[in-house]
mmCIF file of C-alpha atoms in Angstrom:
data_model
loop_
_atom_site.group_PDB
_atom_site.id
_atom_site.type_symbol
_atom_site.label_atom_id
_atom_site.label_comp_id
_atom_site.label_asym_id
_atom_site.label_seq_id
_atom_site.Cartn_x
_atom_site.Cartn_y
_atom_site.Cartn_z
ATOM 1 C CA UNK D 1 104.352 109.798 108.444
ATOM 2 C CA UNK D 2 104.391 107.879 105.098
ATOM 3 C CA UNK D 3 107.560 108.358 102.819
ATOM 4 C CA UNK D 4 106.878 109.131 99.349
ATOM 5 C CA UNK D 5 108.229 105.751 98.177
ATOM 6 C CA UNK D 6 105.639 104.154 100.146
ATOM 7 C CA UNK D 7 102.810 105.975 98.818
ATOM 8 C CA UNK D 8 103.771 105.517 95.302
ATOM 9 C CA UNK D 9 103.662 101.087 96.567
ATOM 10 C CA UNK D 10 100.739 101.799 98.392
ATOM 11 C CA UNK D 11 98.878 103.167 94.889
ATOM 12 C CA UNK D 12 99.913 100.919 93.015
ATOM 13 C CA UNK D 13 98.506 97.914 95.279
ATOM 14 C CA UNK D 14 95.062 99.886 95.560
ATOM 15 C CA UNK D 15 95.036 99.566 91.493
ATOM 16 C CA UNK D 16 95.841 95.970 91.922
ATOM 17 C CA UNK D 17 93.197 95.261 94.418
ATOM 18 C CA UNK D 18 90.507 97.333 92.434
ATOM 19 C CA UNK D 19 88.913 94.391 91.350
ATOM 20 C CA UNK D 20 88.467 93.010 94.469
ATOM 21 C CA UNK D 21 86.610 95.837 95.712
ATOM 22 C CA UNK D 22 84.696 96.108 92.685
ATOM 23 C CA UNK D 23 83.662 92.503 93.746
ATOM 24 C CA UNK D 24 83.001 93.574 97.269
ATOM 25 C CA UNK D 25 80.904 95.802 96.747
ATOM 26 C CA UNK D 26 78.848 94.068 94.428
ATOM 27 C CA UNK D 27 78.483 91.540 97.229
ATOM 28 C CA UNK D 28 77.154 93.248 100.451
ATOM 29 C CA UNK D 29 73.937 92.609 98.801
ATOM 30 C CA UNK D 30 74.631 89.285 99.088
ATOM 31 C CA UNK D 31 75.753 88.647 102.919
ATOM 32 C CA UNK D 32 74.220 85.953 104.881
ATOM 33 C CA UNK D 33 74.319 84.999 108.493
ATOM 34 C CA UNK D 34 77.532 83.604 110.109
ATOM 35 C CA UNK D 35 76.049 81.713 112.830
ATOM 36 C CA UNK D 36 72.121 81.814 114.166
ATOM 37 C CA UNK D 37 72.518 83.265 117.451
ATOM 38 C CA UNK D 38 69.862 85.500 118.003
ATOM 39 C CA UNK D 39 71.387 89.237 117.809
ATOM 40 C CA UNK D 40 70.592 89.277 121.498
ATOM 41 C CA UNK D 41 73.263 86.939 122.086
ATOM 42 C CA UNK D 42 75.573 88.044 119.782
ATOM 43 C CA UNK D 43 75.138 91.479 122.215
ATOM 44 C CA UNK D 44 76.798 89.529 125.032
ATOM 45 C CA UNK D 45 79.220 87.929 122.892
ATOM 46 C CA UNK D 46 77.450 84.463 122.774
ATOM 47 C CA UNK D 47 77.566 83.488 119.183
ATOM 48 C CA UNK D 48 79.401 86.383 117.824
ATOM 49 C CA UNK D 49 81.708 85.256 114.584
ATOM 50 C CA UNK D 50 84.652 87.675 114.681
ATOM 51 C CA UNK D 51 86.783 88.138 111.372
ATOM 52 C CA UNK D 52 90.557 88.478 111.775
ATOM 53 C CA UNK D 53 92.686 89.869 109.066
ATOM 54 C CA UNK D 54 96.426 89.208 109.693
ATOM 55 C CA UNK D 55 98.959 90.617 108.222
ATOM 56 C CA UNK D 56 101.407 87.563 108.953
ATOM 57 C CA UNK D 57 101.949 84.924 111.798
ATOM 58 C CA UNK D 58 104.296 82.685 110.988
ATOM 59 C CA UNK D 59 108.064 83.242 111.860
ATOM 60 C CA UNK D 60 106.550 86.315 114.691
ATOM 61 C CA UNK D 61 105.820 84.824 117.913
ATOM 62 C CA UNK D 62 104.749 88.674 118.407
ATOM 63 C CA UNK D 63 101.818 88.066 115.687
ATOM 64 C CA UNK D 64 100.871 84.473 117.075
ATOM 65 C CA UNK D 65 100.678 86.035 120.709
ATOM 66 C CA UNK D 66 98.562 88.938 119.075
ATOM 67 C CA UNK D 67 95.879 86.018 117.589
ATOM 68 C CA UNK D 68 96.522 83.958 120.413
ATOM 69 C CA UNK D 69 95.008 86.838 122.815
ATOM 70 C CA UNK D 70 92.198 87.660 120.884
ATOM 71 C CA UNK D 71 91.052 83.900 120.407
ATOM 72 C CA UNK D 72 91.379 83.159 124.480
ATOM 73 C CA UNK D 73 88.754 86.571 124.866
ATOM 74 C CA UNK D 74 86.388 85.571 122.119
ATOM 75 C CA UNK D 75 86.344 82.080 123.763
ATOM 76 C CA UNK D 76 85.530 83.671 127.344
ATOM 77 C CA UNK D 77 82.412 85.525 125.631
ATOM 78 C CA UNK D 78 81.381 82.926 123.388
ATOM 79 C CA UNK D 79 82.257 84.311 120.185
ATOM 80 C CA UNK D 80 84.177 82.562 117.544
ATOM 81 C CA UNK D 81 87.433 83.832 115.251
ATOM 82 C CA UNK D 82 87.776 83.111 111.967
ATOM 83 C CA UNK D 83 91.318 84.004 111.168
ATOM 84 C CA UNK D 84 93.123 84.569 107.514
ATOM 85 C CA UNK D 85 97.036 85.007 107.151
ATOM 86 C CA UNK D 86 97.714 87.649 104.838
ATOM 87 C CA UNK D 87 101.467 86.550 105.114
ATOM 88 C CA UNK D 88 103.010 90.051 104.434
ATOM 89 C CA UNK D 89 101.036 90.639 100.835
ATOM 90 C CA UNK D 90 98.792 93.618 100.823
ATOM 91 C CA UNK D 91 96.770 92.142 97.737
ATOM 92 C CA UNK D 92 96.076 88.768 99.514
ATOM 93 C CA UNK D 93 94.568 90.831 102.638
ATOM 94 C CA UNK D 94 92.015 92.285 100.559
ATOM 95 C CA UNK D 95 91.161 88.871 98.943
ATOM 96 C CA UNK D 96 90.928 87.794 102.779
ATOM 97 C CA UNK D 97 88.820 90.334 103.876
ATOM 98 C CA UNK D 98 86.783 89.741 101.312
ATOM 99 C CA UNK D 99 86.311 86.184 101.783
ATOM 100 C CA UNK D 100 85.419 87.571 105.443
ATOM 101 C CA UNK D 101 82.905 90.083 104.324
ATOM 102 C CA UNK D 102 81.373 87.324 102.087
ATOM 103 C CA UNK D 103 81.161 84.762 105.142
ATOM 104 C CA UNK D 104 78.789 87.089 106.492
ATOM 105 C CA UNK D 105 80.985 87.975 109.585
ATOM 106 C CA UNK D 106 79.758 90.515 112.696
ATOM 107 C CA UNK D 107 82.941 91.993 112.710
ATOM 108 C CA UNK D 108 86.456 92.654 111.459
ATOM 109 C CA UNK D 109 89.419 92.895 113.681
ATOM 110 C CA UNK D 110 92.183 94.162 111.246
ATOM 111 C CA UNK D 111 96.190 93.897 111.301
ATOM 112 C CA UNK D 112 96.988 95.856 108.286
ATOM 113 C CA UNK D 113 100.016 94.664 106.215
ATOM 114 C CA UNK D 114 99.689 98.221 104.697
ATOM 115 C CA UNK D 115 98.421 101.432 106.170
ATOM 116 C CA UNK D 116 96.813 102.926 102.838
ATOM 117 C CA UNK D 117 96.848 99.757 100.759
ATOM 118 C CA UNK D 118 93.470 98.223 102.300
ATOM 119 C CA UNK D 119 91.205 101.410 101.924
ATOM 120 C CA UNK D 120 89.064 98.750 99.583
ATOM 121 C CA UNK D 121 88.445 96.162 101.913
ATOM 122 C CA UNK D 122 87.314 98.682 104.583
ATOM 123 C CA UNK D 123 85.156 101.011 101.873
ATOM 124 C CA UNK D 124 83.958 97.065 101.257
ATOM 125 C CA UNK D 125 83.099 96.351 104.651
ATOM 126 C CA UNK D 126 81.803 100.108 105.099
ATOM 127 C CA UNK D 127 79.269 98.510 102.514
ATOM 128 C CA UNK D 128 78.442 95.532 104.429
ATOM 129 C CA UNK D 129 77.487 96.935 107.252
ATOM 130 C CA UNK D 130 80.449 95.112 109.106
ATOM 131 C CA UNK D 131 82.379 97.697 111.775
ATOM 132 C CA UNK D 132 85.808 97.556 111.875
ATOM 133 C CA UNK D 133 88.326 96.876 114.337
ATOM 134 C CA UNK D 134 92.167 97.904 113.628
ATOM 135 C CA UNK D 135 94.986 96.535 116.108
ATOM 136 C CA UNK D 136 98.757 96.861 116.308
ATOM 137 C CA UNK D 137 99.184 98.806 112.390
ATOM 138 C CA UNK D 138 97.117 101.757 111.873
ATOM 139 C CA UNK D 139 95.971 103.103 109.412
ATOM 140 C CA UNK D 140 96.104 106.000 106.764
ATOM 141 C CA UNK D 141 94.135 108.684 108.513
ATOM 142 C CA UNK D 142 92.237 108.754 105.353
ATOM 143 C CA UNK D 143 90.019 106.094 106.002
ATOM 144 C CA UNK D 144 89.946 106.451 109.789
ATOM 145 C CA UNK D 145 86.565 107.530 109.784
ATOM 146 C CA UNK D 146 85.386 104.438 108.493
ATOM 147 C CA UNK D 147 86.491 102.634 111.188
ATOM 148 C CA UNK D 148 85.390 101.788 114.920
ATOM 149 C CA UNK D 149 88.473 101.649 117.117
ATOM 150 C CA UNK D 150 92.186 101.020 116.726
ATOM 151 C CA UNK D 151 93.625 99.112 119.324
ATOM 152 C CA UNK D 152 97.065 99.030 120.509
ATOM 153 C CA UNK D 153 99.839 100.747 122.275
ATOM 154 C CA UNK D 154 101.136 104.340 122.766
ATOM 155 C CA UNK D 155 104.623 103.742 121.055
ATOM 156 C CA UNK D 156 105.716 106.711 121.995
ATOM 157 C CA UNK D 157 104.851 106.669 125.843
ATOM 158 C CA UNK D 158 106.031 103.301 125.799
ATOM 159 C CA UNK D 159 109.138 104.140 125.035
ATOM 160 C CA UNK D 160 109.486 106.644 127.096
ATOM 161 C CA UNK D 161 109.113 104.267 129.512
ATOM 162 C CA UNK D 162 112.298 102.853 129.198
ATOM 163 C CA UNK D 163 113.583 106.018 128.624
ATOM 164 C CA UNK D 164 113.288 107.454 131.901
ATOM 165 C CA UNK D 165 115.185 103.753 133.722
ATOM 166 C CA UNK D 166 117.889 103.978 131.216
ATOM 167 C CA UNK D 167 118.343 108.028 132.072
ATOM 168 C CA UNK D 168 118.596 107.145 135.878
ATOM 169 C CA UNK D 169 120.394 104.267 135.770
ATOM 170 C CA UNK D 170 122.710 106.478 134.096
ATOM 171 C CA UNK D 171 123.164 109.086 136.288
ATOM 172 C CA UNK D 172 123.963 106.348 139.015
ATOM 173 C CA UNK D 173 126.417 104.486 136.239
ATOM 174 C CA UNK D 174 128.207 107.445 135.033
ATOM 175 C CA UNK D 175 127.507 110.664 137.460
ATOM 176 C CA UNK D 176 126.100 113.592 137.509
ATOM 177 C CA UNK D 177 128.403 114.995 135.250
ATOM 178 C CA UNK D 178 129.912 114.678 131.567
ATOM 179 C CA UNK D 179 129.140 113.449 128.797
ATOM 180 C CA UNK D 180 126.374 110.625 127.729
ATOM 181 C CA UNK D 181 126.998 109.344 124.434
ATOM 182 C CA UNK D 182 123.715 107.245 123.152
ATOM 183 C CA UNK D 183 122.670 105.396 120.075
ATOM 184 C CA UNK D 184 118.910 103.725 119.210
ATOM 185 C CA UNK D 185 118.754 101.116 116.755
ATOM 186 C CA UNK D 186 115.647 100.791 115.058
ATOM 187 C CA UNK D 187 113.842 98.917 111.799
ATOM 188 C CA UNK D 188 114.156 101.252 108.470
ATOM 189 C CA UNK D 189 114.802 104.583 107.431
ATOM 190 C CA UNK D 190 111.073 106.785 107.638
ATOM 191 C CA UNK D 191 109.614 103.986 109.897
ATOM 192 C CA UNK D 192 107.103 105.193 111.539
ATOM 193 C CA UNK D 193 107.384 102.588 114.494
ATOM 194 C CA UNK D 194 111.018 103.346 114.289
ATOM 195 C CA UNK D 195 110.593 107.194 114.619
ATOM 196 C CA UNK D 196 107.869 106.968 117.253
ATOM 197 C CA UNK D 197 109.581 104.311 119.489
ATOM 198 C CA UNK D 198 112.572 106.412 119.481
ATOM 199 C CA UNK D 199 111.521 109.891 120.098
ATOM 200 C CA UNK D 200 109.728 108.541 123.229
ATOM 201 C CA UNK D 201 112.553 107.237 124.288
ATOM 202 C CA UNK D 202 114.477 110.223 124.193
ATOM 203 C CA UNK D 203 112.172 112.496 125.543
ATOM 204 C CA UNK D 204 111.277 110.136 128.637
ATOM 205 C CA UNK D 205 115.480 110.407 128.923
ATOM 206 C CA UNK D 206 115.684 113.720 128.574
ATOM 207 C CA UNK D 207 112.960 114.223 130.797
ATOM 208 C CA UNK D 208 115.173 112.947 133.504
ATOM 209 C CA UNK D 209 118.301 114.211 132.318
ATOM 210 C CA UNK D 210 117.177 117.441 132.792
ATOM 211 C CA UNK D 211 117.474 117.491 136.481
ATOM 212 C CA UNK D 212 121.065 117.117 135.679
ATOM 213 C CA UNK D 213 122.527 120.012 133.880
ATOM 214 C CA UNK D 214 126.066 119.240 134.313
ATOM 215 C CA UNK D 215 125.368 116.067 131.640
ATOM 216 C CA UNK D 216 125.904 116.791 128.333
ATOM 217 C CA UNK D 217 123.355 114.153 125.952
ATOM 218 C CA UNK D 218 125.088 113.314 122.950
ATOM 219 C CA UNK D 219 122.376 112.009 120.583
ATOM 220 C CA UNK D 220 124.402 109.966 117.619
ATOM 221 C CA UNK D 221 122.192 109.201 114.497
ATOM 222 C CA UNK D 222 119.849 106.892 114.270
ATOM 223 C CA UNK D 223 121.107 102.974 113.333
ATOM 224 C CA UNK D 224 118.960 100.738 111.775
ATOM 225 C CA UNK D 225 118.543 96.499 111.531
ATOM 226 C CA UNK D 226 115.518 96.185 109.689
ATOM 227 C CA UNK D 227 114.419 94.506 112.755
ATOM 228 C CA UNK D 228 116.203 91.685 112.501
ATOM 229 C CA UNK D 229 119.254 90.558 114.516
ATOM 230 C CA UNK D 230 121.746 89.647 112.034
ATOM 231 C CA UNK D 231 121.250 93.144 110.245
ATOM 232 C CA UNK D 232 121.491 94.511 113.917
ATOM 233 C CA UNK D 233 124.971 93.416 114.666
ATOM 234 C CA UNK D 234 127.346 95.487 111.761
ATOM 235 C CA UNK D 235 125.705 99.123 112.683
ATOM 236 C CA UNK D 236 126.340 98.981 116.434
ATOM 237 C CA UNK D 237 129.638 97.006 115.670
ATOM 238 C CA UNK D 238 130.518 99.930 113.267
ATOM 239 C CA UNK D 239 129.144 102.858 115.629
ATOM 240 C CA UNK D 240 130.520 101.267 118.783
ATOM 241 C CA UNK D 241 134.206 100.784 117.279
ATOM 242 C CA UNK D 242 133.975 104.670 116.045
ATOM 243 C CA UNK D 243 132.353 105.677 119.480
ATOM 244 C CA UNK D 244 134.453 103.755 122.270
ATOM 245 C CA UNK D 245 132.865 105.925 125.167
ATOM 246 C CA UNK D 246 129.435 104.945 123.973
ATOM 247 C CA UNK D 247 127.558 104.743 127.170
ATOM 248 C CA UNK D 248 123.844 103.892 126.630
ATOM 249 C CA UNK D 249 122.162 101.611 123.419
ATOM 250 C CA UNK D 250 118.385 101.682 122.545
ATOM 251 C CA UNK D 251 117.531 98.614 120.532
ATOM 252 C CA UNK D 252 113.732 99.359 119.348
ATOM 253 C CA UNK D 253 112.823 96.008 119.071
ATOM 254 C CA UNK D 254 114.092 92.778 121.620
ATOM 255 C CA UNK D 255 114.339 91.168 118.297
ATOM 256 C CA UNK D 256 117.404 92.835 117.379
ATOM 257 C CA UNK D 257 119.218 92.108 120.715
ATOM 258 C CA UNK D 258 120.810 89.085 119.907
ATOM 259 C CA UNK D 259 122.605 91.105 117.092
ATOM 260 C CA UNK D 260 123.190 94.294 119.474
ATOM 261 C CA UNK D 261 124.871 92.461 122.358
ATOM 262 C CA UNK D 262 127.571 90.962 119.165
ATOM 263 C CA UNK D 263 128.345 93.791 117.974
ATOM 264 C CA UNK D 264 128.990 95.587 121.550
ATOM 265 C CA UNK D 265 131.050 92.375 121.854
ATOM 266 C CA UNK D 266 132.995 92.722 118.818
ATOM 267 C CA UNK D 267 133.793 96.251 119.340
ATOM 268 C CA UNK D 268 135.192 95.122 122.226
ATOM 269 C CA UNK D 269 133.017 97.631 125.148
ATOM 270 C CA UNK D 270 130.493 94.924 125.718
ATOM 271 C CA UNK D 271 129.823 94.579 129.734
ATOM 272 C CA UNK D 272 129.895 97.238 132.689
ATOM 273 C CA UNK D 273 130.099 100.772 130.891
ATOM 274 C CA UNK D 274 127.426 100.023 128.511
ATOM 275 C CA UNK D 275 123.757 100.876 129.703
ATOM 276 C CA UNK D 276 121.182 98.885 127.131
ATOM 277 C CA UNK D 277 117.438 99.300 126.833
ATOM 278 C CA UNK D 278 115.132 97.755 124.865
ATOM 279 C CA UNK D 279 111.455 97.254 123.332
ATOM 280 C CA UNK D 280 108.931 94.795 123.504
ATOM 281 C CA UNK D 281 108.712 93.199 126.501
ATOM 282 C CA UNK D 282 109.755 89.442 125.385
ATOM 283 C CA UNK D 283 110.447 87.110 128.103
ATOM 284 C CA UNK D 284 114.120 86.529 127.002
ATOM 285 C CA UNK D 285 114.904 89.999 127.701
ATOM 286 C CA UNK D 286 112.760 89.663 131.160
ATOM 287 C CA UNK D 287 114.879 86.535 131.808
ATOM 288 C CA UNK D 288 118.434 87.892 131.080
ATOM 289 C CA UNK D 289 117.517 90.944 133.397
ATOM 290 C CA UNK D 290 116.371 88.528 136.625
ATOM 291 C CA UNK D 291 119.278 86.341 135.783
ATOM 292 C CA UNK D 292 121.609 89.419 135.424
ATOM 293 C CA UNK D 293 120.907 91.949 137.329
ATOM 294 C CA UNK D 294 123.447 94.589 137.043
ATOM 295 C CA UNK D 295 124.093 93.270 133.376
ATOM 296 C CA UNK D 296 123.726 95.816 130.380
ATOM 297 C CA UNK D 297 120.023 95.354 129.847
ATOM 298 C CA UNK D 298 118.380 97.599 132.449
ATOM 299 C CA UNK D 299 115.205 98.525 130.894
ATOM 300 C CA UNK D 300 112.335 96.684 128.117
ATOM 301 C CA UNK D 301 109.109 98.386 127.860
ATOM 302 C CA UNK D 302 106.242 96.304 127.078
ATOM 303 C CA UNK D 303 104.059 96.797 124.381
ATOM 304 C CA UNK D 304 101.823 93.349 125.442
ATOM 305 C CA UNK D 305 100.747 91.681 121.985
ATOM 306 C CA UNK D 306 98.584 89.111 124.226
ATOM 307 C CA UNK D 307 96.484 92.134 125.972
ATOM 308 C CA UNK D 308 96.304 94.371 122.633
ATOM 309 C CA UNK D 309 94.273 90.866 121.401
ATOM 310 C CA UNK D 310 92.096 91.043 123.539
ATOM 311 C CA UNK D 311 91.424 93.867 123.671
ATOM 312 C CA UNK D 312 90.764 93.928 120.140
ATOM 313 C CA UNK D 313 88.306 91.466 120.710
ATOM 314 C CA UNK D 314 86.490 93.414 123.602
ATOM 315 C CA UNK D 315 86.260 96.021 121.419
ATOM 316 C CA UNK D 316 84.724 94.074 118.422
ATOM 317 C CA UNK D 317 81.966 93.346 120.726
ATOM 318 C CA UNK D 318 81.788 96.931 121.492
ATOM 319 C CA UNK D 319 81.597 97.657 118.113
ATOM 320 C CA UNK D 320 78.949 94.857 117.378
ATOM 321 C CA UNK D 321 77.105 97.035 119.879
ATOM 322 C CA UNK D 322 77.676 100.420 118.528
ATOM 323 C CA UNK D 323 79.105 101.275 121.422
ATOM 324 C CA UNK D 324 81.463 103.856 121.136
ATOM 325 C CA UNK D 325 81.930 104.995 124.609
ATOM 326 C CA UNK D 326 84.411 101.925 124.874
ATOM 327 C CA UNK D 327 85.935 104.278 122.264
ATOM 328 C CA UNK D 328 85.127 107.555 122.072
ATOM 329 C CA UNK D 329 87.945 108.717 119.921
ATOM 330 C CA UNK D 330 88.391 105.936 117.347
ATOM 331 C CA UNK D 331 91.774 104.944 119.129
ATOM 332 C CA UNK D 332 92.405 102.971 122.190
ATOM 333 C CA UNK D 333 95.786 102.696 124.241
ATOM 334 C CA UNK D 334 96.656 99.651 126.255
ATOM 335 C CA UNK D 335 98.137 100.757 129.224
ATOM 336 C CA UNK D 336 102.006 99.365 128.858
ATOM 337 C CA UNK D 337 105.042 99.274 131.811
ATOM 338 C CA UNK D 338 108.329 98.542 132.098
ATOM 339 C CA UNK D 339 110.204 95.518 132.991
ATOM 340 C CA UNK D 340 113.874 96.217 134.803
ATOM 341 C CA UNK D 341 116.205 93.668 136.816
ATOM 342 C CA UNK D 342 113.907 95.086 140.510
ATOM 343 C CA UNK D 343 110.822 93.686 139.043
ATOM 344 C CA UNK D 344 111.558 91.290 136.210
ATOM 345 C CA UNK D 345 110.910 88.321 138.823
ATOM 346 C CA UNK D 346 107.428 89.383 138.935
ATOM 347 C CA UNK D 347 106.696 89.775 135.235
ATOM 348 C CA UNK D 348 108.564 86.422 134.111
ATOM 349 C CA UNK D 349 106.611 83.547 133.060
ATOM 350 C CA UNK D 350 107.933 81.028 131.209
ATOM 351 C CA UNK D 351 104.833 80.061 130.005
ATOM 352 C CA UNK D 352 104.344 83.146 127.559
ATOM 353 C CA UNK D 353 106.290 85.041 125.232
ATOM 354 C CA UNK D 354 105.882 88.326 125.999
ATOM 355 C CA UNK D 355 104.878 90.268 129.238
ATOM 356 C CA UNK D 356 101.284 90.289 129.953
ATOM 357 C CA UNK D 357 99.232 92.936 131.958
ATOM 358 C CA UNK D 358 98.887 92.151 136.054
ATOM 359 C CA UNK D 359 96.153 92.343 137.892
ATOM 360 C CA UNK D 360 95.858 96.070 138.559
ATOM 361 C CA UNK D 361 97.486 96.911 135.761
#
């Protein structure tokens, strides 16, 4: 679901990034080696030399635990990752992929910046000869086929996820009867992470809700904080000083929490009445829910940047391979949970920054 503002961006990158996949193509014919492992070792991983595109790292601890994963798996096989920043700019991707394509690298592991905007660097890399890995962004089903795998997780199971723990921890707040007046915050109008996380959500409450038919769901519209705290606060401020029987909040991203709990604050219904459940799975969320048990924040579904890189990177190998069994339909979900205040002891680790996959997970 791309708005029509997007597309019109996303063309007008592709024309400014022509000439870089002019170039690319010109120079498949040129690609050497990236290491001299024999291709039998490069089968096991030993020697491999994995490209990673990044959309952006710094200021995300999200994006740094994404690379962070994927260089701890690649060092377990014996591969290597070459990693290049695209800091948020479409145009520089493609100048990094291409500096990736013309390293001679086994693989790519993308993070798109833009879901239609790098359909050069991948016709480039199609070229090569180099598969290609997406994680976390997809891509414009477009150029799909030209791809091996995209890795990451299934937004909208994941949220449903914490829609289901908010939904009973409502009917043990509030009754089985009456009214439930709820409100998600999310990034931007059209976001596609925004719509997906949301309408999980929902439907994993509603799911529950149903059991219930003497509650009446009152779905307000859609808020939005271009995922940022600050830009969080004014719209549940605003909505929660209109709504004073508000009852449960979905903040799409723990990002934005900081700015959510304010503006509950400010509108003055802050604290026992107010259900909250969140997105992500970051350890301060994880932490305020063991330290605070029967606080607001009852639910944060995980959507484990750590485990989607490395799985990325076991999937590169895959791909090195031409294995697709490892992914038969050119997507692959990371199986996700849900942290709440019975089990955030177990999933807290001060160490990390976001909840990582346990053992039988």
């Amino acid at each position: 679901m791309i708005s029509i503002a997007r597309n019109r961006r996303a063309r007008r990158v592709i024309v400014g990034v022509a000439a870089i996949a002019t170039t690319a193509l010109l120079l498949t014919g040129c690609r050497g080696g990236g290491t001299t492992a024999s291709s039998e070792d490069k089968a096991t991983g030993k020697g491999l030399v994995i490209g990673w595109s990044q959309r952006g790292i710094s200021g995300s601890d999200w994006w740094k635990t994404l690379v962070e994963g994927g260089q701890a798996q690649a060092s377990s096989i014996g591969a290597t990752v070459d990693v290049l920043d695209a800091n948020g700019d479409t145009v520089r991707q493609n100048a990094d992929i291409q500096t990736l394509i013309t390293k001679g690298v086994d693989v790519l592991v993308i993070n798109a910046n833009d879901p239609i905007g790098i359909a050069p660097s991948i016709a480039a890399a199609k070229a090569a000869g180099i598969p290609v890995v997406t994680v976390n962004s997809n891509l414009d089903p477009s150029i799909v086929p030209d791809t091996f795998c995209y890795v990451a997780e299934d937004q909208g199971a994941t949220g449903a996820l914490a829609g289901e723990v908010a939904a009973k921890k409502a009917v043990e707040k509030f009754g089985d009867t009456g009214e439930i007046k709820i409100v998600g915050i999310g990034g931007f109008p059209g976001d596609v992470l925004t719509d997906l996380r949301f309408n999980g959500f929902m439907k994993g409450f509603n799911d529950v809700i149903a059991a219930d038919p003497g509650i009446t769901v009152n779905q307000l519209p859609i808020k939005y904080g271009s995922w940022k705290p600050d830009q969080a606060l004014a719209p549940i401020r605003d909505v929660a000083t209109a709504n004073p029987d508000l009852k449960v909040v979905y903040s799409m991203s723990d990002v934005m929490n900081g700015g959510v709990v304010q503006g509950l604050q400010q509108a003055g219904i802050y604290g026992d009445g107010i259900i909250m459940a969140s997105y992500d799975g970051g350890m301060v969320s994880v932490k305020t829910m063991q330290d605070d048990p029967t606080g607001p924040l009852q639910a944060d579904a995980s959507n484990q940047p750590w485990d989607q890189g490395t799985t990325a990177v076991k999937i590169a190998l895959a791909a090195y391979n031409k294995d697709q069994t490892q992914c038969p339909d050119k997507t692959l979900y990371i199986k996700t949970t849900v942290v709440t205040p019975d089990n955030a002891a177990s999933y807290y680790k001060p160490s990390d920054t976001y909840v990582r996959a346990q053992d039988g997970q």
